[in-house]
Amino acid sequence: MVTNSHINPRARRKKGTVDVDSLFKDLLAGQVSALSRAITLVESTASGDSAFAKAIIKQALTESGKSFRLGITGVPGVGKSTFIESLGRQLIERGKKVAVLAIDPSSNISRGSILGDKTRMEELVKSDRAFIRPSPAGTTLGGVARKTREAIILCEAAGYDFIIVETVGVGQSETAVHSMTDFFLLLKLAGAGDDLQGIKRGIMEMADAIIINKADGENQTAAKHARREFKNAVHLMPQKDHGWPTQVLTCSGLNGVGITEVIEEIDNYKTHATDNQSFTNKRNAQELYWFHQTIEDAIKTNFYNRPEVIAKLAVLEQEVLSKKKSPFDAAGELLGL
Amino acid sequence: MVTNSHINPRARRKKGTVDVDSLFKDLLAGQVSALSRAITLVESTASGDSAFAKAIIKQALTESGKSFRLGITGVPGVGKSTFIESLGRQLIERGKKVAVLAIDPSSNISRGSILGDKTRMEELVKSDRAFIRPSPAGTTLGGVARKTREAIILCEAAGYDFIIVETVGVGQSETAVHSMTDFFLLLKLAGAGDDLQGIKRGIMEMADAIIINKADGENQTAAKHARREFKNAVHLMPQKDHGWPTQVLTCSGLNGVGITEVIEEIDNYKTHATDNQSFTNKRNAQELYWFHQTIEDAIKTNFYNRPEVIAKLAVLEQEVLSKKKSPFDAAGELLGL
């Protein structure tokens, strides 16, 4: 049995104070235990921890931004873990240090976070150049997203230069992952299976690359056909601001065929986006997005949590639905409280 | 020269009080002058008018909801006016009363609202079963959307049973139109011209039908080809909640070929959505959407307009971009003011 302290989401630490400077020094040195501990601080809901979390993030920020951040989504069963395992291994072979994080706001309920089953990435788990962290618990997507975003910063400070953020697409989690990564990759399957399960609308148009996975064995012909179909489809979609045409590739997470091409496309994108400055522009826009998103979530929550608003909200909603009041008048009434 | 009081957005009325009951009676009787006047009240920014606007909307609400609301979008040059003219005429021949409204938040600047050029719908303008109203002036999409939504209510009370809301897609106006209509139709052109101009991302996946317009003359082959391509593309997209697969049709706004089929598809949709109750569910969801949207716009505006927030916002944004502060800490600081 292998024990991997760096994949343990609840690394033990002494209660009480945290020596932030020493923790940061260890983090910068790339110590996995320090990284785990820092992420646990960021994830902690204990009130005493938040000041330390803030302090470590503040220091880590100065060292952040140096990685490539890859977002991955796809319906359950599409083979995300196997794909990430293959991709991660090849990246490590090329000298990268790879961190894998997850966003899954549903993990709070099931306690089965998407990376929780560690056996799903067996080889990656064993590598000392890989860091795998399950989805943090949280009741809101905003909370989970914030923790994941801060975990990215910490991983970057610890020297991980390729960060993969995975989501199964609960709620608006694809949008959240899209808003914290440089390149957004949608995994699909050939054939009917995947259509029926269905990803959410708008995701296809968000993707920087669509990868038809499980292009192996008898699936190869269907995968090639699907690739052609998706290529036609993305050709009809409006171009993104950064001017990068969505790529469509096939690959097999299982036997690794096609992974090299995926890495090449990511490299091509990086060159393209660096050359036209959209790489930095997108990152800056993301920073401001999270700044404003946090503000707006908070003022909304404050408003809807006011006792007089709670008391009146359901009544007004009913009056709107029964056409006693227009939505605008009803809103005005609630705002006037 | 024809004078059409019902397309005059600034129908004269006496300053001062409004006899709401009498205006509502005339509105219910289908008097075009009363409808125009009521819409002008709703659009008015004069403080004295708002109480009257509120009162007339309150009465109209009881008679609202009986029309079919069709949203139409497409890039400039796609032939929206000619399409609406053809569609409107055929609807009138089938006994419908048709109202055409527009959302165009940019009209405030150019003063050239999208339906402003009345000659663009020559025949429809002449029909006494059609009501055409240019986009209201407004500085915000929220304001323009509200006015358009209230105009829908008023048109319904006046007996218009088919309401077309057009947009050129400025800002988030497609989303606004999508959120106030029963069926959302995207007009496209065959060939390269339209791809390059580009609609915004996500719009294709919002559409209940994609219509390849200008399928006439030498364009017919290209239009058929485009239809096939779009059919393949929408097949790859996730299904909508209401379970209606996006239809792809060709038509010619110019010679009217294909318009009958568009009307048939809309009828099919109506039957489908009525049968599975998604028609009512969608309308209810839209009412609540506007209720919450209005609230959230207002609390955001209130927050960002506070002098101490204005004073600090740009500084904090800079600190976020220069990595002095995380977006979350910076947001916390602004929220603490």
PDB file of C-alpha atoms in Angstrom, chain A residues 54 57-58 61-66 142 145-147 149-150 178 188 195 198-207 226 229-241 283-288 290-296 298-300 302-304 313 316-318 320-321 323-332 334-335, chain B residues 54 57-58 61-66 142 145-147 149-150 178 188 195 198-207 226 229-241 283-288 290-296 298-300 302-304 313 316-318 320-321 323-332 334-335:
ATOM      1  CA  LYS A  54      -4.932  35.351   3.494  1.00  0.00           C
ATOM      2  CA  ILE A  57      -2.015  33.735  -0.497  1.00  0.00           C
ATOM      3  CA  LYS A  58      -0.649  37.263  -0.364  1.00  0.00           C
ATOM      4  CA  LEU A  61       0.577  35.794  -5.344  1.00  0.00           C
ATOM      5  CA  THR A  62       3.961  37.349  -6.001  1.00  0.00           C
ATOM      6  CA  GLU A  63       5.153  33.987  -7.349  1.00  0.00           C
ATOM      7  CA  SER A  64       1.975  33.120  -9.197  1.00  0.00           C
ATOM      8  CA  GLY A  65       0.942  33.200 -12.839  1.00  0.00           C
ATOM      9  CA  LYS A  66       3.824  31.187 -14.252  1.00  0.00           C
ATOM     10  CA  GLY A 142     -18.593  30.448  -5.512  1.00  0.00           C
ATOM     11  CA  ALA A 145     -14.351  28.101  -7.139  1.00  0.00           C
ATOM     12  CA  ARG A 146     -12.552  30.505  -4.845  1.00  0.00           C
ATOM     13  CA  LYS A 147     -10.770  27.684  -3.040  1.00  0.00           C
ATOM     14  CA  ARG A 149      -8.512  29.393  -7.654  1.00  0.00           C
ATOM     15  CA  GLU A 150      -6.410  29.963  -4.566  1.00  0.00           C
ATOM     16  CA  HIS A 178     -13.436  28.457 -18.032  1.00  0.00           C
ATOM     17  CA  LYS A 188     -16.570  14.085 -26.013  1.00  0.00           C
ATOM     18  CA  ASP A 195     -25.332  13.180 -27.090  1.00  0.00           C
ATOM     19  CA  GLY A 198     -25.681  16.006 -22.922  1.00  0.00           C
ATOM     20  CA  ILE A 199     -23.382  18.697 -21.712  1.00  0.00           C
ATOM     21  CA  LYS A 200     -24.931  22.072 -20.967  1.00  0.00           C
ATOM     22  CA  ARG A 201     -25.637  24.496 -23.745  1.00  0.00           C
ATOM     23  CA  GLY A 202     -22.981  27.064 -24.483  1.00  0.00           C
ATOM     24  CA  ILE A 203     -20.106  24.805 -23.416  1.00  0.00           C
ATOM     25  CA  MET A 204     -19.263  23.762 -26.964  1.00  0.00           C
ATOM     26  CA  GLU A 205     -18.877  27.402 -27.945  1.00  0.00           C
ATOM     27  CA  MET A 206     -16.635  28.006 -24.936  1.00  0.00           C
ATOM     28  CA  ALA A 207     -14.193  25.231 -25.803  1.00  0.00           C
ATOM     29  CA  ALA A 226     -17.338  12.476 -35.038  1.00  0.00           C
ATOM     30  CA  GLU A 229     -18.780  16.436 -37.739  1.00  0.00           C
ATOM     31  CA  PHE A 230     -17.472  18.554 -34.900  1.00  0.00           C
ATOM     32  CA  LYS A 231     -14.986  20.272 -37.200  1.00  0.00           C
ATOM     33  CA  ASN A 232     -17.868  21.289 -39.437  1.00  0.00           C
ATOM     34  CA  ALA A 233     -19.905  22.391 -36.445  1.00  0.00           C
ATOM     35  CA  VAL A 234     -17.250  24.596 -34.881  1.00  0.00           C
ATOM     36  CA  HIS A 235     -16.605  26.143 -38.261  1.00  0.00           C
ATOM     37  CA  LEU A 236     -20.178  27.484 -38.111  1.00  0.00           C
ATOM     38  CA  MET A 237     -19.706  28.980 -34.674  1.00  0.00           C
ATOM     39  CA  PRO A 238     -18.634  32.524 -34.041  1.00  0.00           C
ATOM     40  CA  GLN A 239     -14.938  33.107 -33.465  1.00  0.00           C
ATOM     41  CA  LYS A 240     -13.600  33.832 -30.025  1.00  0.00           C
ATOM     42  CA  ASP A 241     -12.067  37.149 -29.046  1.00  0.00           C
ATOM     43  CA  ARG A 283      -5.721  36.491 -17.478  1.00  0.00           C
ATOM     44  CA  ASN A 284      -6.294  40.118 -16.546  1.00  0.00           C
ATOM     45  CA  ALA A 285      -9.940  39.866 -17.532  1.00  0.00           C
ATOM     46  CA  GLN A 286     -10.228  36.760 -15.362  1.00  0.00           C
ATOM     47  CA  GLU A 287      -8.746  38.561 -12.355  1.00  0.00           C
ATOM     48  CA  LEU A 288     -11.265  41.354 -12.718  1.00  0.00           C
ATOM     49  CA  TRP A 290     -13.395  37.155  -9.964  1.00  0.00           C
ATOM     50  CA  PHE A 291     -13.053  40.512  -8.243  1.00  0.00           C
ATOM     51  CA  HIS A 292     -16.463  41.663  -9.485  1.00  0.00           C
ATOM     52  CA  GLN A 293     -18.060  38.242  -9.169  1.00  0.00           C
ATOM     53  CA  THR A 294     -17.095  38.089  -5.505  1.00  0.00           C
ATOM     54  CA  ILE A 295     -18.510  41.551  -4.882  1.00  0.00           C
ATOM     55  CA  GLU A 296     -21.738  40.809  -6.688  1.00  0.00           C
ATOM     56  CA  ALA A 298     -21.780  39.056  -1.649  1.00  0.00           C
ATOM     57  CA  ILE A 299     -24.180  41.959  -2.171  1.00  0.00           C
ATOM     58  CA  LYS A 300     -26.797  39.579  -3.574  1.00  0.00           C
ATOM     59  CA  ASN A 302     -26.617  40.151   1.805  1.00  0.00           C
ATOM     60  CA  PHE A 303     -29.774  41.403   0.170  1.00  0.00           C
ATOM     61  CA  TYR A 304     -31.587  38.088  -0.042  1.00  0.00           C
ATOM     62  CA  LEU A 313     -39.857  37.345  -1.382  1.00  0.00           C
ATOM     63  CA  LEU A 316     -43.997  38.753  -4.326  1.00  0.00           C
ATOM     64  CA  GLU A 317     -42.932  35.847  -6.532  1.00  0.00           C
ATOM     65  CA  GLN A 318     -46.445  34.471  -6.271  1.00  0.00           C
ATOM     66  CA  VAL A 320     -45.711  38.036 -10.170  1.00  0.00           C
ATOM     67  CA  LEU A 321     -46.695  34.551 -11.321  1.00  0.00           C
ATOM     68  CA  LYS A 323     -50.048  38.534 -12.730  1.00  0.00           C
ATOM     69  CA  LYS A 324     -51.078  40.686  -9.810  1.00  0.00           C
ATOM     70  CA  LYS A 325     -47.832  42.606 -10.218  1.00  0.00           C
ATOM     71  CA  SER A 326     -45.314  43.068 -12.966  1.00  0.00           C
ATOM     72  CA  PRO A 327     -41.854  41.694 -12.184  1.00  0.00           C
ATOM     73  CA  PHE A 328     -40.533  45.261 -12.278  1.00  0.00           C
ATOM     74  CA  ASP A 329     -43.068  46.605  -9.770  1.00  0.00           C
ATOM     75  CA  ALA A 330     -42.565  43.621  -7.516  1.00  0.00           C
ATOM     76  CA  ALA A 331     -38.807  44.167  -7.653  1.00  0.00           C
ATOM     77  CA  GLY A 332     -39.309  47.825  -6.840  1.00  0.00           C
ATOM     78  CA  LEU A 334     -38.684  44.507  -2.512  1.00  0.00           C
ATOM     79  CA  LEU A 335     -35.951  47.067  -3.155  1.00  0.00           C
TER      80      LEU A 335
ATOM     81  CA  LYS B  54     -47.550  51.607 -13.519  1.00  0.00           C
ATOM     82  CA  ILE B  57     -49.464  48.068 -16.824  1.00  0.00           C
ATOM     83  CA  LYS B  58     -51.238  46.774 -13.739  1.00  0.00           C
ATOM     84  CA  LEU B  61     -51.328  42.517 -16.954  1.00  0.00           C
ATOM     85  CA  THR B  62     -54.719  40.911 -16.316  1.00  0.00           C
ATOM     86  CA  GLU B  63     -55.208  40.677 -20.080  1.00  0.00           C
ATOM     87  CA  SER B  64     -51.656  39.687 -20.934  1.00  0.00           C
ATOM     88  CA  GLY B  65     -50.002  36.446 -21.867  1.00  0.00           C
ATOM     89  CA  LYS B  66     -52.305  35.439 -24.697  1.00  0.00           C
ATOM     90  CA  GLY B 142     -31.959  46.768 -18.650  1.00  0.00           C
ATOM     91  CA  ALA B 145     -35.531  45.525 -22.087  1.00  0.00           C
ATOM     92  CA  ARG B 146     -38.000  46.573 -19.418  1.00  0.00           C
ATOM     93  CA  LYS B 147     -39.720  49.012 -21.750  1.00  0.00           C
ATOM     94  CA  ARG B 149     -41.284  43.815 -22.066  1.00  0.00           C
ATOM     95  CA  GLU B 150     -43.977  46.219 -20.896  1.00  0.00           C
ATOM     96  CA  HIS B 178     -34.456  35.173 -25.491  1.00  0.00           C
ATOM     97  CA  LYS B 188     -28.232  33.263 -40.900  1.00  0.00           C
ATOM     98  CA  ASP B 195     -19.392  33.686 -40.549  1.00  0.00           C
ATOM     99  CA  GLY B 198     -20.082  36.626 -36.468  1.00  0.00           C
ATOM    100  CA  ILE B 199     -22.878  36.449 -34.016  1.00  0.00           C
ATOM    101  CA  LYS B 200     -21.914  36.171 -30.391  1.00  0.00           C
ATOM    102  CA  ARG B 201     -21.008  32.835 -28.918  1.00  0.00           C
ATOM    103  CA  GLY B 202     -23.785  30.897 -27.241  1.00  0.00           C
ATOM    104  CA  ILE B 203     -26.503  32.328 -29.490  1.00  0.00           C
ATOM    105  CA  MET B 204     -26.563  29.305 -31.777  1.00  0.00           C
ATOM    106  CA  GLU B 205     -27.197  27.060 -28.819  1.00  0.00           C
ATOM    107  CA  MET B 206     -30.008  29.353 -27.628  1.00  0.00           C
ATOM    108  CA  ALA B 207     -31.911  29.205 -30.905  1.00  0.00           C
ATOM    109  CA  ALA B 226     -25.630  25.547 -45.235  1.00  0.00           C
ATOM    110  CA  GLU B 229     -24.208  21.824 -42.212  1.00  0.00           C
ATOM    111  CA  PHE B 230     -26.251  23.549 -39.532  1.00  0.00           C
ATOM    112  CA  LYS B 231     -28.471  20.492 -39.120  1.00  0.00           C
ATOM    113  CA  ASN B 232     -25.369  18.423 -38.415  1.00  0.00           C
ATOM    114  CA  ALA B 233     -24.050  21.065 -36.053  1.00  0.00           C
ATOM    115  CA  VAL B 234     -27.192  21.415 -33.954  1.00  0.00           C
ATOM    116  CA  HIS B 235     -27.409  17.649 -33.756  1.00  0.00           C
ATOM    117  CA  LEU B 236     -24.125  17.749 -31.848  1.00  0.00           C
ATOM    118  CA  MET B 237     -25.362  20.360 -29.414  1.00  0.00           C
ATOM    119  CA  PRO B 238     -26.948  19.560 -26.094  1.00  0.00           C
ATOM    120  CA  GLN B 239     -30.739  19.417 -26.002  1.00  0.00           C
ATOM    121  CA  LYS B 240     -32.747  22.166 -24.414  1.00  0.00           C
ATOM    122  CA  ASP B 241     -34.810  21.717 -21.262  1.00  0.00           C
ATOM    123  CA  ARG B 283     -43.040  31.837 -19.169  1.00  0.00           C
ATOM    124  CA  ASN B 284     -43.078  31.510 -15.391  1.00  0.00           C
ATOM    125  CA  ALA B 285     -39.311  31.154 -15.319  1.00  0.00           C
ATOM    126  CA  GLN B 286     -39.059  34.308 -17.453  1.00  0.00           C
ATOM    127  CA  GLU B 287     -41.276  36.281 -15.061  1.00  0.00           C
ATOM    128  CA  LEU B 288     -39.075  35.295 -12.138  1.00  0.00           C
ATOM    129  CA  TRP B 290     -37.007  39.586 -14.773  1.00  0.00           C
ATOM    130  CA  PHE B 291     -38.040  39.978 -11.148  1.00  0.00           C
ATOM    131  CA  HIS B 292     -34.621  38.879  -9.900  1.00  0.00           C
ATOM    132  CA  GLN B 293     -32.708  40.550 -12.704  1.00  0.00           C
ATOM    133  CA  THR B 294     -34.295  43.881 -11.833  1.00  0.00           C
ATOM    134  CA  ILE B 295     -33.434  43.442  -8.168  1.00  0.00           C
ATOM    135  CA  GLU B 296     -29.870  42.426  -8.869  1.00  0.00           C
ATOM    136  CA  ALA B 298     -30.503  47.715  -8.848  1.00  0.00           C
ATOM    137  CA  ILE B 299     -28.403  46.514  -5.929  1.00  0.00           C
ATOM    138  CA  LYS B 300     -25.318  46.357  -8.120  1.00  0.00           C
ATOM    139  CA  ASN B 302     -26.502  51.141  -5.885  1.00  0.00           C
ATOM    140  CA  PHE B 303     -23.279  49.568  -4.701  1.00  0.00           C
ATOM    141  CA  TYR B 304     -21.068  50.745  -7.539  1.00  0.00           C
ATOM    142  CA  LEU B 313     -12.661  50.733  -7.196  1.00  0.00           C
ATOM    143  CA  LEU B 316      -8.284  48.004  -6.084  1.00  0.00           C
ATOM    144  CA  GLU B 317      -8.552  46.840  -9.682  1.00  0.00           C
ATOM    145  CA  GLN B 318      -4.986  47.975 -10.236  1.00  0.00           C
ATOM    146  CA  VAL B 320      -5.486  43.010  -8.335  1.00  0.00           C
ATOM    147  CA  LEU B 321      -3.861  43.285 -11.750  1.00  0.00           C
ATOM    148  CA  LYS B 323      -0.884  40.969  -7.905  1.00  0.00           C
ATOM    149  CA  LYS B 324      -0.657  43.062  -4.781  1.00  0.00           C
ATOM    150  CA  LYS B 325      -4.007  41.632  -3.710  1.00  0.00           C
ATOM    151  CA  SER B 326      -6.034  38.602  -4.638  1.00  0.00           C
ATOM    152  CA  PRO B 327      -9.376  39.418  -6.301  1.00  0.00           C
ATOM    153  CA  PHE B 328     -11.113  37.931  -3.247  1.00  0.00           C
ATOM    154  CA  ASP B 329      -9.249  40.079  -0.736  1.00  0.00           C
ATOM    155  CA  ALA B 330      -9.733  43.172  -2.847  1.00  0.00           C
ATOM    156  CA  ALA B 331     -13.451  42.403  -3.073  1.00  0.00           C
ATOM    157  CA  GLY B 332     -13.595  41.961   0.696  1.00  0.00           C
ATOM    158  CA  LEU B 334     -14.507  47.050  -1.112  1.00  0.00           C
ATOM    159  CA  LEU B 335     -17.392  45.259   0.563  1.00  0.00           C
TER     160      LEU B 335
END
